[in-house]
PDB file of C-alpha atoms in Angstrom:
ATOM      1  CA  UNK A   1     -96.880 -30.134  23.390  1.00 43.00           C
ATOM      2  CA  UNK A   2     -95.646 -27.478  20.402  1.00 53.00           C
ATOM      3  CA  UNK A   3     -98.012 -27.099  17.572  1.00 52.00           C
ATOM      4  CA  UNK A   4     -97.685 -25.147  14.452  1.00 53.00           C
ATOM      5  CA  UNK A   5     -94.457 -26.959  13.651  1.00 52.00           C
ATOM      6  CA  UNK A   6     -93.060 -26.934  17.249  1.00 58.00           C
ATOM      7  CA  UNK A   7     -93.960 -22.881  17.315  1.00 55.00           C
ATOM      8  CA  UNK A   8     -92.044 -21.971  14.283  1.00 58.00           C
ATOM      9  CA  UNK A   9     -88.663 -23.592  15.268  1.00 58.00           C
ATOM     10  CA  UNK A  10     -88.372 -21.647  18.284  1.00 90.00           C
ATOM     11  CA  UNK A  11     -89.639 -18.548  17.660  1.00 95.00           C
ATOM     12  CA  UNK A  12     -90.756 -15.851  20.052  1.00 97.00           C
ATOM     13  CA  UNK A  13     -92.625 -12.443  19.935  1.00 98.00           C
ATOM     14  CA  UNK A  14     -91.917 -10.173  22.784  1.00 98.00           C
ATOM     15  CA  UNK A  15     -93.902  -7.080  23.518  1.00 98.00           C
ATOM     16  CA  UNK A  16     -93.991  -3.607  25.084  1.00 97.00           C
ATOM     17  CA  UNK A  17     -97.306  -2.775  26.343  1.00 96.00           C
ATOM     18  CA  UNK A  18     -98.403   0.819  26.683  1.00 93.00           C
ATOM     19  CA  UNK A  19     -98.722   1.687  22.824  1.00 94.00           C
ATOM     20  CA  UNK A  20     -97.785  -1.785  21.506  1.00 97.00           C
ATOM     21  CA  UNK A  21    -100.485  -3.584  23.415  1.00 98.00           C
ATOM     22  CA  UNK A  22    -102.505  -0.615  24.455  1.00 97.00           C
ATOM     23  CA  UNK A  23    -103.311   2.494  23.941  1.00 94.00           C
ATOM     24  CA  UNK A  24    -101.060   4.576  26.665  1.00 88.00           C
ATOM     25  CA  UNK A  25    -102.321   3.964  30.115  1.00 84.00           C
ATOM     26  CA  UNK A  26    -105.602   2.046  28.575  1.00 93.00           C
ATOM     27  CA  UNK A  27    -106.641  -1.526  29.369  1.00 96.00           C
ATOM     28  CA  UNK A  28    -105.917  -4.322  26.528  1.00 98.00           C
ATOM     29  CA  UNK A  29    -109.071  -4.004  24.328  1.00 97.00           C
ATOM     30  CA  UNK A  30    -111.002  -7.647  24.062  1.00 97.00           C
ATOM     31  CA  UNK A  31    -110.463  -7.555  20.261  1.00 97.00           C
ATOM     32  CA  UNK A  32    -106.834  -7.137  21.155  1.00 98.00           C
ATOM     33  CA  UNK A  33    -106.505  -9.539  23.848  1.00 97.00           C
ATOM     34  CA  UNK A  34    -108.552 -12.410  21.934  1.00 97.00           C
ATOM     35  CA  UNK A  35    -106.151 -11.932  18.999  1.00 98.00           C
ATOM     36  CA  UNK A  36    -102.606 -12.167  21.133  1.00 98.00           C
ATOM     37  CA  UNK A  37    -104.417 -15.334  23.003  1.00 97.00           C
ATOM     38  CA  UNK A  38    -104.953 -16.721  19.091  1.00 96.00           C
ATOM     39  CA  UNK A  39    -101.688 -15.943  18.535  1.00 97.00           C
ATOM     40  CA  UNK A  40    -100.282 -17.962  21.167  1.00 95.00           C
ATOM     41  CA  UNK A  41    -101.403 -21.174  19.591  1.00 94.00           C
ATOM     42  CA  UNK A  42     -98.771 -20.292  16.552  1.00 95.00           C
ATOM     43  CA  UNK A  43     -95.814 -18.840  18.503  1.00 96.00           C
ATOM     44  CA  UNK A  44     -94.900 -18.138  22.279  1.00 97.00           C
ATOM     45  CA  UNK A  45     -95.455 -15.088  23.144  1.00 97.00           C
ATOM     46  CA  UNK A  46     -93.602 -12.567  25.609  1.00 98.00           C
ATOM     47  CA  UNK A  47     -94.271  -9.476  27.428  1.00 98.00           C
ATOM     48  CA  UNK A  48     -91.497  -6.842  28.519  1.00 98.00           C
ATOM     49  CA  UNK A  49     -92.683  -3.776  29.886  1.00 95.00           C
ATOM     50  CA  UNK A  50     -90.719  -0.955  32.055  1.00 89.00           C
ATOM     51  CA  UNK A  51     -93.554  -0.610  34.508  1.00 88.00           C
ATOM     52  CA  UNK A  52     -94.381  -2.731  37.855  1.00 89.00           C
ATOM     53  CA  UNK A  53     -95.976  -5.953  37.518  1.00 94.00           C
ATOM     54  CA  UNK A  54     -99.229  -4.363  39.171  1.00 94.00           C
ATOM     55  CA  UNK A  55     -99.654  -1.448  36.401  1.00 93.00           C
ATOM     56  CA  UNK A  56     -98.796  -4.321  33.725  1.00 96.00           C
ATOM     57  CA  UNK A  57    -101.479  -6.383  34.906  1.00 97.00           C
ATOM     58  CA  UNK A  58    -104.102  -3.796  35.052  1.00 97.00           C
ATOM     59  CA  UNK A  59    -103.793  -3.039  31.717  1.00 97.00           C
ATOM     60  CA  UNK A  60    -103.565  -6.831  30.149  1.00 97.00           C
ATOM     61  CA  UNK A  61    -104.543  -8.816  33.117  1.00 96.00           C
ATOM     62  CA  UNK A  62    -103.004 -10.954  35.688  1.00 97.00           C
ATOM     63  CA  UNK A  63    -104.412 -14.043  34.054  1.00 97.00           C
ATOM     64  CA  UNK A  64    -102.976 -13.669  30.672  1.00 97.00           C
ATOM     65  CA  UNK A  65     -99.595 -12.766  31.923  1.00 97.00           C
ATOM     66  CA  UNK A  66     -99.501 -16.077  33.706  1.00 97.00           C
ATOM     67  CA  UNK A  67    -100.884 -17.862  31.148  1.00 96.00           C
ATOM     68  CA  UNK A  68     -97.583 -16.552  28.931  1.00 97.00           C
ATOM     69  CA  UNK A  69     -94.046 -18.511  28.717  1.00 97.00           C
ATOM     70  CA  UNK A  70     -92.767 -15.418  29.801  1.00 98.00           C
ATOM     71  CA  UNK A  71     -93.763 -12.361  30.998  1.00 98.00           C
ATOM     72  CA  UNK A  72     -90.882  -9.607  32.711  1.00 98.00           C
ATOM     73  CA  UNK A  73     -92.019  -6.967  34.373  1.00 95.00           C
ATOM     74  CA  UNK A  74     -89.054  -3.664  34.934  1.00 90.00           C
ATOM     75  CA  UNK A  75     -87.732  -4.396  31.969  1.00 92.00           C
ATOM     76  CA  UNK A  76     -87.125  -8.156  32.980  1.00 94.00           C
ATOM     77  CA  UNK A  77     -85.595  -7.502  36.669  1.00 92.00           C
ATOM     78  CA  UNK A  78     -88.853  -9.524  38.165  1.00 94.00           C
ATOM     79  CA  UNK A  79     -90.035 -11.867  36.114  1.00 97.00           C
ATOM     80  CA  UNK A  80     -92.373 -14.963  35.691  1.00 97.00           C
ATOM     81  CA  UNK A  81     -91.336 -18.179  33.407  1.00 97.00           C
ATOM     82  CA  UNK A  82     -95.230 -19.874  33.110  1.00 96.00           C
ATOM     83  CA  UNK A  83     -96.839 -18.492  35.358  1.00 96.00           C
ATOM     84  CA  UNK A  84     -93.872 -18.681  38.199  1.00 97.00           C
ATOM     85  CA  UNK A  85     -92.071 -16.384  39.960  1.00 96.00           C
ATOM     86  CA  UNK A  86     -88.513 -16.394  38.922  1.00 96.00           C
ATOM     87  CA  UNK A  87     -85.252 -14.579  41.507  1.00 91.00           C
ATOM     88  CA  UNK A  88     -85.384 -10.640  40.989  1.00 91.00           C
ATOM     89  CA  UNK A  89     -82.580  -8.407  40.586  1.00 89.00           C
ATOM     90  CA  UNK A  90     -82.632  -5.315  42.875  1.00 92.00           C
ATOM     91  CA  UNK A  91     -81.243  -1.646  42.361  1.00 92.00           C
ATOM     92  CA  UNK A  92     -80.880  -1.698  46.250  1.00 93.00           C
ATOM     93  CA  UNK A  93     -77.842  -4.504  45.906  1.00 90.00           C
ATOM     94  CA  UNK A  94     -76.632  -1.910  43.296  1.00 92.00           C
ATOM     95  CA  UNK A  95     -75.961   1.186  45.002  1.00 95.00           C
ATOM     96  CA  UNK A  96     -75.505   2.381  49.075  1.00 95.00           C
ATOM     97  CA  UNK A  97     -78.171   3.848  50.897  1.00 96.00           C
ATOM     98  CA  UNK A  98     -75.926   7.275  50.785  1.00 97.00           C
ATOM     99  CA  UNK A  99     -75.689   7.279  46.664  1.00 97.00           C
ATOM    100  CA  UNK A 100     -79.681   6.680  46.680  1.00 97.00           C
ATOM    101  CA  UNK A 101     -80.526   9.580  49.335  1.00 97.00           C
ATOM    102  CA  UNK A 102     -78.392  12.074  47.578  1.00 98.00           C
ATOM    103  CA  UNK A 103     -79.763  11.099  43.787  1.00 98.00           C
ATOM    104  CA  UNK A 104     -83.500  11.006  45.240  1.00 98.00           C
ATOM    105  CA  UNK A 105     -83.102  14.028  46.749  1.00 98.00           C
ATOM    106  CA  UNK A 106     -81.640  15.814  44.130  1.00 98.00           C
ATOM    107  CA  UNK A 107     -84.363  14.720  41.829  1.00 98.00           C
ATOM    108  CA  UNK A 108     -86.938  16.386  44.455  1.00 98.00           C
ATOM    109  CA  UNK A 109     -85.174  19.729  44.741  1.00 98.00           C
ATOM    110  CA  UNK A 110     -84.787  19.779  40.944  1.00 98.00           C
ATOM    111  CA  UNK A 111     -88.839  18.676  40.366  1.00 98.00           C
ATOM    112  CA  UNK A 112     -90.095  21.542  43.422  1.00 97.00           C
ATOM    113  CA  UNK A 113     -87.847  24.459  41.343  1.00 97.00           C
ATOM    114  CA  UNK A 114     -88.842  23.222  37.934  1.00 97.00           C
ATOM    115  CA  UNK A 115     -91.431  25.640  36.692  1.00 95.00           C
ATOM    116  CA  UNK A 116     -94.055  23.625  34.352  1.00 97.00           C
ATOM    117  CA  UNK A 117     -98.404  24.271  34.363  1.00 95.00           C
ATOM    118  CA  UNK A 118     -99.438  20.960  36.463  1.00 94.00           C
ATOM    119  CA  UNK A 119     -97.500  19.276  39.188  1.00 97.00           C
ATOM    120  CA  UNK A 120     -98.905  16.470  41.325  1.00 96.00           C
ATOM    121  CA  UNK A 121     -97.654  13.528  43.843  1.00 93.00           C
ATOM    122  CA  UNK A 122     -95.458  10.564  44.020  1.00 95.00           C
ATOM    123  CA  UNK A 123     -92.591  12.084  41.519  1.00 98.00           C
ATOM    124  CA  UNK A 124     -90.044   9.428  42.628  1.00 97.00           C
ATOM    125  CA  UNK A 125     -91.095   5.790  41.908  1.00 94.00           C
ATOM    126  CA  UNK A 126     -88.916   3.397  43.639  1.00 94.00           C
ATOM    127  CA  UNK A 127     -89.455   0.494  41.892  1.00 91.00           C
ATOM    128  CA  UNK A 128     -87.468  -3.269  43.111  1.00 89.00           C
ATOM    129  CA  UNK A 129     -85.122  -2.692  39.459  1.00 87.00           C
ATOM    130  CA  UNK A 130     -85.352   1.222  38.724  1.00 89.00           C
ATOM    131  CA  UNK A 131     -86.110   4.165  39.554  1.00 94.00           C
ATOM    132  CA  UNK A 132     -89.321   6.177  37.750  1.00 94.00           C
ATOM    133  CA  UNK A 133     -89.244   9.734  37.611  1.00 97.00           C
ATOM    134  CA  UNK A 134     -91.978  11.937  36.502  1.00 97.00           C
ATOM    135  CA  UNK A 135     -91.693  15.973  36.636  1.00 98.00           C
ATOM    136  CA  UNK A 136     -95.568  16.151  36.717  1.00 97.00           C
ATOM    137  CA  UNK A 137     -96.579  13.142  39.514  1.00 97.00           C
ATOM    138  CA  UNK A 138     -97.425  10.190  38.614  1.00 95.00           C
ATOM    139  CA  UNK A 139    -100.988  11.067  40.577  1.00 94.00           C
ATOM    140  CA  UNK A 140    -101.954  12.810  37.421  1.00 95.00           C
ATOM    141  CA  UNK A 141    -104.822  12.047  35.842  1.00 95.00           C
ATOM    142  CA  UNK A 142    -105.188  10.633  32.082  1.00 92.00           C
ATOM    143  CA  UNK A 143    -106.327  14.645  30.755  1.00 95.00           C
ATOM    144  CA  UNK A 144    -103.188  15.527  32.743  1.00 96.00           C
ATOM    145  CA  UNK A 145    -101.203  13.237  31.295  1.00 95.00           C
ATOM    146  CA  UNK A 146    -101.886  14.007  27.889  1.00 94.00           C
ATOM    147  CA  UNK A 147    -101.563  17.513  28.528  1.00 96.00           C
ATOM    148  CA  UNK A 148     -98.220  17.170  29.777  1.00 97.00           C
ATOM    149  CA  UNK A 149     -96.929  15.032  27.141  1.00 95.00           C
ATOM    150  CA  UNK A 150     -97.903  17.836  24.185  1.00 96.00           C
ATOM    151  CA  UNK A 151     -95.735  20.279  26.789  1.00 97.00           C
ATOM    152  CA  UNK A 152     -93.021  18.167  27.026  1.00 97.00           C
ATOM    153  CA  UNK A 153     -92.725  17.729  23.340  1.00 95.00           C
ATOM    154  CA  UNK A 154     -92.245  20.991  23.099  1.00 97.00           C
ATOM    155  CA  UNK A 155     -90.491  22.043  26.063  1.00 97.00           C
ATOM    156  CA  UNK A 156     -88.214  18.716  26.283  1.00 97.00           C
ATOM    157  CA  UNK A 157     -88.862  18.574  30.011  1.00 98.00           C
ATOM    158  CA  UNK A 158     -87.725  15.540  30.769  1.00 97.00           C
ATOM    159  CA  UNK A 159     -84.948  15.369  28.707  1.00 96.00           C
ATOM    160  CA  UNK A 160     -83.188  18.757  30.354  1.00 97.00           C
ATOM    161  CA  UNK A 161     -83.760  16.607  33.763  1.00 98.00           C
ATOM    162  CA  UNK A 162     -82.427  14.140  32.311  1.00 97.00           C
ATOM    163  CA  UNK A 163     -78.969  15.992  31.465  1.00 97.00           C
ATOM    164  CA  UNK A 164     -79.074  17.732  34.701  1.00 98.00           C
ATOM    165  CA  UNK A 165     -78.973  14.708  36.872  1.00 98.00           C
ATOM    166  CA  UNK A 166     -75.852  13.122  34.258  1.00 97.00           C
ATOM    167  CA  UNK A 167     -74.005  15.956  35.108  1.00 97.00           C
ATOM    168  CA  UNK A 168     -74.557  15.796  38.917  1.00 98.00           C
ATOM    169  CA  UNK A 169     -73.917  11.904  38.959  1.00 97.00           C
ATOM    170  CA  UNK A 170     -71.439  11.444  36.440  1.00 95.00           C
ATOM    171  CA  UNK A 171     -70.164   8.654  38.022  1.00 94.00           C
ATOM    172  CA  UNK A 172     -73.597   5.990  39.260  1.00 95.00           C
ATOM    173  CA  UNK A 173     -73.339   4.333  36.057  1.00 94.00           C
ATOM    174  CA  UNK A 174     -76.591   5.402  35.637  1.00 95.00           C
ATOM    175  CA  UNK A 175     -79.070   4.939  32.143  1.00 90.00           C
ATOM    176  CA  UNK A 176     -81.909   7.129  31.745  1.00 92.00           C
ATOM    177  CA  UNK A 177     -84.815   6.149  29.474  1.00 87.00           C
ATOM    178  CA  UNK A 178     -87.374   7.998  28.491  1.00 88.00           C
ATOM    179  CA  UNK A 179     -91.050   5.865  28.059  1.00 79.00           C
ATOM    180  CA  UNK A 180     -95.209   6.639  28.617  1.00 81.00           C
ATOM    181  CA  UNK A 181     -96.162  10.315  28.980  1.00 91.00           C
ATOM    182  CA  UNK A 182     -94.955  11.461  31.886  1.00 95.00           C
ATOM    183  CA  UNK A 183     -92.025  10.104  33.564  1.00 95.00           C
ATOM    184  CA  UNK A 184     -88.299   8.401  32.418  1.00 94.00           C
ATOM    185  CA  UNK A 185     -86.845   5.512  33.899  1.00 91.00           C
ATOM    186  CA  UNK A 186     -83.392   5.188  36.084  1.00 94.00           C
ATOM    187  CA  UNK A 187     -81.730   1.990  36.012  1.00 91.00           C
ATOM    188  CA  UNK A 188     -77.979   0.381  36.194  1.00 94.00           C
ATOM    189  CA  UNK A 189     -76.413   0.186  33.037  1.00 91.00           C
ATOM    190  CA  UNK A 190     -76.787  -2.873  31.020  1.00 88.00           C
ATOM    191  CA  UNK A 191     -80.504  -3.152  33.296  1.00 91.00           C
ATOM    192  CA  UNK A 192     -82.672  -2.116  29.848  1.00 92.00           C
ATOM    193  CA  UNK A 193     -85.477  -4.154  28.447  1.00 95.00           C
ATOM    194  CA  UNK A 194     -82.168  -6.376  26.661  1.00 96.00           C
ATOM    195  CA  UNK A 195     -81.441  -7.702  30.429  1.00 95.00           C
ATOM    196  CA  UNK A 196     -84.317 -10.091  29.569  1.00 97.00           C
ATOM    197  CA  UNK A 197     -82.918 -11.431  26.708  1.00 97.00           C
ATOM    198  CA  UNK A 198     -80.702 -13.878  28.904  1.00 96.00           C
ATOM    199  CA  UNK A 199     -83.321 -16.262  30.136  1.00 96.00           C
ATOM    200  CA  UNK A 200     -84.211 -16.859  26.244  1.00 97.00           C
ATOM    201  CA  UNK A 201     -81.306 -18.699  24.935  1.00 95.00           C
ATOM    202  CA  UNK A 202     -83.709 -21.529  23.917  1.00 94.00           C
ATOM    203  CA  UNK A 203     -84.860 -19.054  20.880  1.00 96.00           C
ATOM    204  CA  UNK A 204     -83.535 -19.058  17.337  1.00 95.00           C
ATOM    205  CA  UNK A 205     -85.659 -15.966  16.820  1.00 96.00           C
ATOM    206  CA  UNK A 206     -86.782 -13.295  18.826  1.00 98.00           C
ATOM    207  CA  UNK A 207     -89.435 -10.573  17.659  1.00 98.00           C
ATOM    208  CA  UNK A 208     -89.838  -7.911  19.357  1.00 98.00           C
ATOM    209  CA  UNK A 209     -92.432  -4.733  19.229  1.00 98.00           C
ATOM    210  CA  UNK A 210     -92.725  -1.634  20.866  1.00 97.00           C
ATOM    211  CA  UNK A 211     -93.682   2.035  20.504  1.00 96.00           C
ATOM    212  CA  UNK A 212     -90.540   4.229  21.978  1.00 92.00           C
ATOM    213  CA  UNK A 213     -87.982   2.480  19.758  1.00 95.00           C
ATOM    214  CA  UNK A 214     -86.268   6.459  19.076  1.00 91.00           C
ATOM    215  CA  UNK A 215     -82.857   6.842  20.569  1.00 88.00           C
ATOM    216  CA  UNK A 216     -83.406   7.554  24.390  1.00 82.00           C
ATOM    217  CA  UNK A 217     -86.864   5.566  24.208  1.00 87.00           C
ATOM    218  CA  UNK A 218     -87.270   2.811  26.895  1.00 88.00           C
ATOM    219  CA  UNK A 219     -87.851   0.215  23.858  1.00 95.00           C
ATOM    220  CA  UNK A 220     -84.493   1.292  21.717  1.00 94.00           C
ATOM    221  CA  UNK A 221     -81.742  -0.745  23.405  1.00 94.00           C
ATOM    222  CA  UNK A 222     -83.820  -4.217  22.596  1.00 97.00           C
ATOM    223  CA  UNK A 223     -85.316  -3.093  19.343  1.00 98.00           C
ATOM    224  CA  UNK A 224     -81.369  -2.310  18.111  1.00 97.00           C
ATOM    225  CA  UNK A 225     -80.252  -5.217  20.093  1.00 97.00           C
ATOM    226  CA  UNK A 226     -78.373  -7.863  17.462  1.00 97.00           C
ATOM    227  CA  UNK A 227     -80.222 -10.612  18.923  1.00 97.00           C
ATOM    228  CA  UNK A 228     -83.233  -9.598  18.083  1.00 98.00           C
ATOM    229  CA  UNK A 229     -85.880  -8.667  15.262  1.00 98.00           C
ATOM    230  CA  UNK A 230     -87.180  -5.317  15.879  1.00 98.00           C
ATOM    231  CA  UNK A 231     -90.440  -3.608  14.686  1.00 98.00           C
ATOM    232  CA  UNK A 232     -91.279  -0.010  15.633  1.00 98.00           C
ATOM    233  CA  UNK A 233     -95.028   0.262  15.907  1.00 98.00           C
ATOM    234  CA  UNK A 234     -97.660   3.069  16.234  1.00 96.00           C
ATOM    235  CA  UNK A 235    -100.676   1.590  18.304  1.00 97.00           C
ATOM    236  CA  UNK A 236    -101.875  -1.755  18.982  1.00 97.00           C
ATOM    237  CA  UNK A 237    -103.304  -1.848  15.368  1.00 98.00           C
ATOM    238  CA  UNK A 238    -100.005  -1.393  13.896  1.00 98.00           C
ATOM    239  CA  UNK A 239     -98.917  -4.266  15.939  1.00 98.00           C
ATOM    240  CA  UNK A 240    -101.651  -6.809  15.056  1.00 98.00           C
ATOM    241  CA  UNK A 241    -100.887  -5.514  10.763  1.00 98.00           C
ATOM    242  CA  UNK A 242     -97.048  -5.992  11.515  1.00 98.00           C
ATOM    243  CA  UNK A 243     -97.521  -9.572  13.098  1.00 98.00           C
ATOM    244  CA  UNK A 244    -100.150 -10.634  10.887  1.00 97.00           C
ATOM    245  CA  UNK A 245     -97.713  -9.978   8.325  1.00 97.00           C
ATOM    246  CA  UNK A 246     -95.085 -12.241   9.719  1.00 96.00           C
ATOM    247  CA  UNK A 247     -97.784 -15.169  10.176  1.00 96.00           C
ATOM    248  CA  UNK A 248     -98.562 -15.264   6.584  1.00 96.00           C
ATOM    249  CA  UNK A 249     -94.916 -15.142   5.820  1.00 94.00           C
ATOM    250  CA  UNK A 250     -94.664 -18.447   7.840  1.00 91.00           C
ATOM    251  CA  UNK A 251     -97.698 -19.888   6.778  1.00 91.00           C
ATOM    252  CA  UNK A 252     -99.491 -19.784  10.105  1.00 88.00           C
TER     253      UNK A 252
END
């Protein structure tokens, strides 16, 4: 049954995690998580994040995501409606076998002549939606991480890859989105975080938060997106203000 006049007439607030929810690569304080469960009781609440559905959980927990009307995991390509799996969409239906060889492989030549302080392991994600990339290895750890992020800002790492691999595959139909520290995401066109907003036709209004909202950020196709209300935030604090605010505008 909807409370808080039937959840604000359809309203929904959908969020990124890593900076929105958490600090990068952090667990969900209990401050945090107690507030977004509070929150719940006023307006559903959503959760769209680039990543698997096993590094989203870790960080907020496996619980509350089932607990949520919705919660889409790479960027909405696996997804669960209360707590239940919904059909996936797969890059694997996308492309052939030969297109995904030669643009793996070509990512691993470029990553083993790229010239940076730290590398790692597992550089090529292959996720069931996208692709992850990350020049450094996503078997970094967190002081690695950071470390490479301050480099990349200066160095623009990723974003040289980035152009190198548009130029070699002009043709894939390929997006490339840069989110987190150390990696940028490969995907279909049209397969961003807005692919979720189809199975939410049922909202008048859709909120949504999130950290990389910059042009070329994973969070900037939704946060532009027509359909939706979009708030660029800093860190989960700057979340809570920015929804707090919206409550009292509402009267909840």
């Amino acid at each position: 049954m909807d409370t808080s006049a039937e959840k604000t007439k359809k309203m929904i607030m959908l969020f990124d995690v890593d900076g929105t929810l958490t600090v990068p690569q952090n667990k969900i304080t209990s401050e945090m998580l107690e507030f977004m469960q509070k929150s719940q009781q006023k307006v559903d609440i959503g959760v769209v994040g680039g990543s698997a559905y096993a590094k989203i959980a870790s960080q907020v927990g496996a619980d509350y995501l089932k607990a949520l009307p919705y919660a889409f995991t790479e960027n909405g390509l696996v997804w669960m409606k209360g707590g239940e799996w919904q059909k996936s969409v797969s890059i694997k239906d996308k492309f052939t076998e030969s297109e995904l060889n030669a643009f793996i492989s070509f990512c691993l030549r470029y990553i083993g002549e790229l010239d940076i302080p730290i590398k790692r392991g597992t550089f090529v994600d292959f996720r069931t939606g996208m692709m992850n990339i990350s020049p450094i290895g996503r078997n970094c750890s967190q002081e690695e991480r950071d470390e490479f992020e301050r480099y990349d800002k200066e160095h623009q790492i990723r974003a040289t890859m980035i152009q190198a691999i548009k130029d070699k595959f002009p043709d894939l139909g390929l997006v490339y989105s840069i989110g987190g520290q150390i990696s940028f995401d490969v995907f279909p066109e049209g397969w961003d975080k807005r692919f979720c907003l189809q199975y939410l036709e049922e909202y008048e209004t859709i909120h949504f938060f999130g950290d990389k909202t910059f042009a070329g950020g994973n969070d900037h196709e939704i946060y532009a997106c027509d359909r939706t209300i979009g708030h660029s935030v800093k860190s989960p604090e700057d979340t809570r203000k920015i929804m707090e605010d919206i409550f009292a505008e509402h009267g909840l």
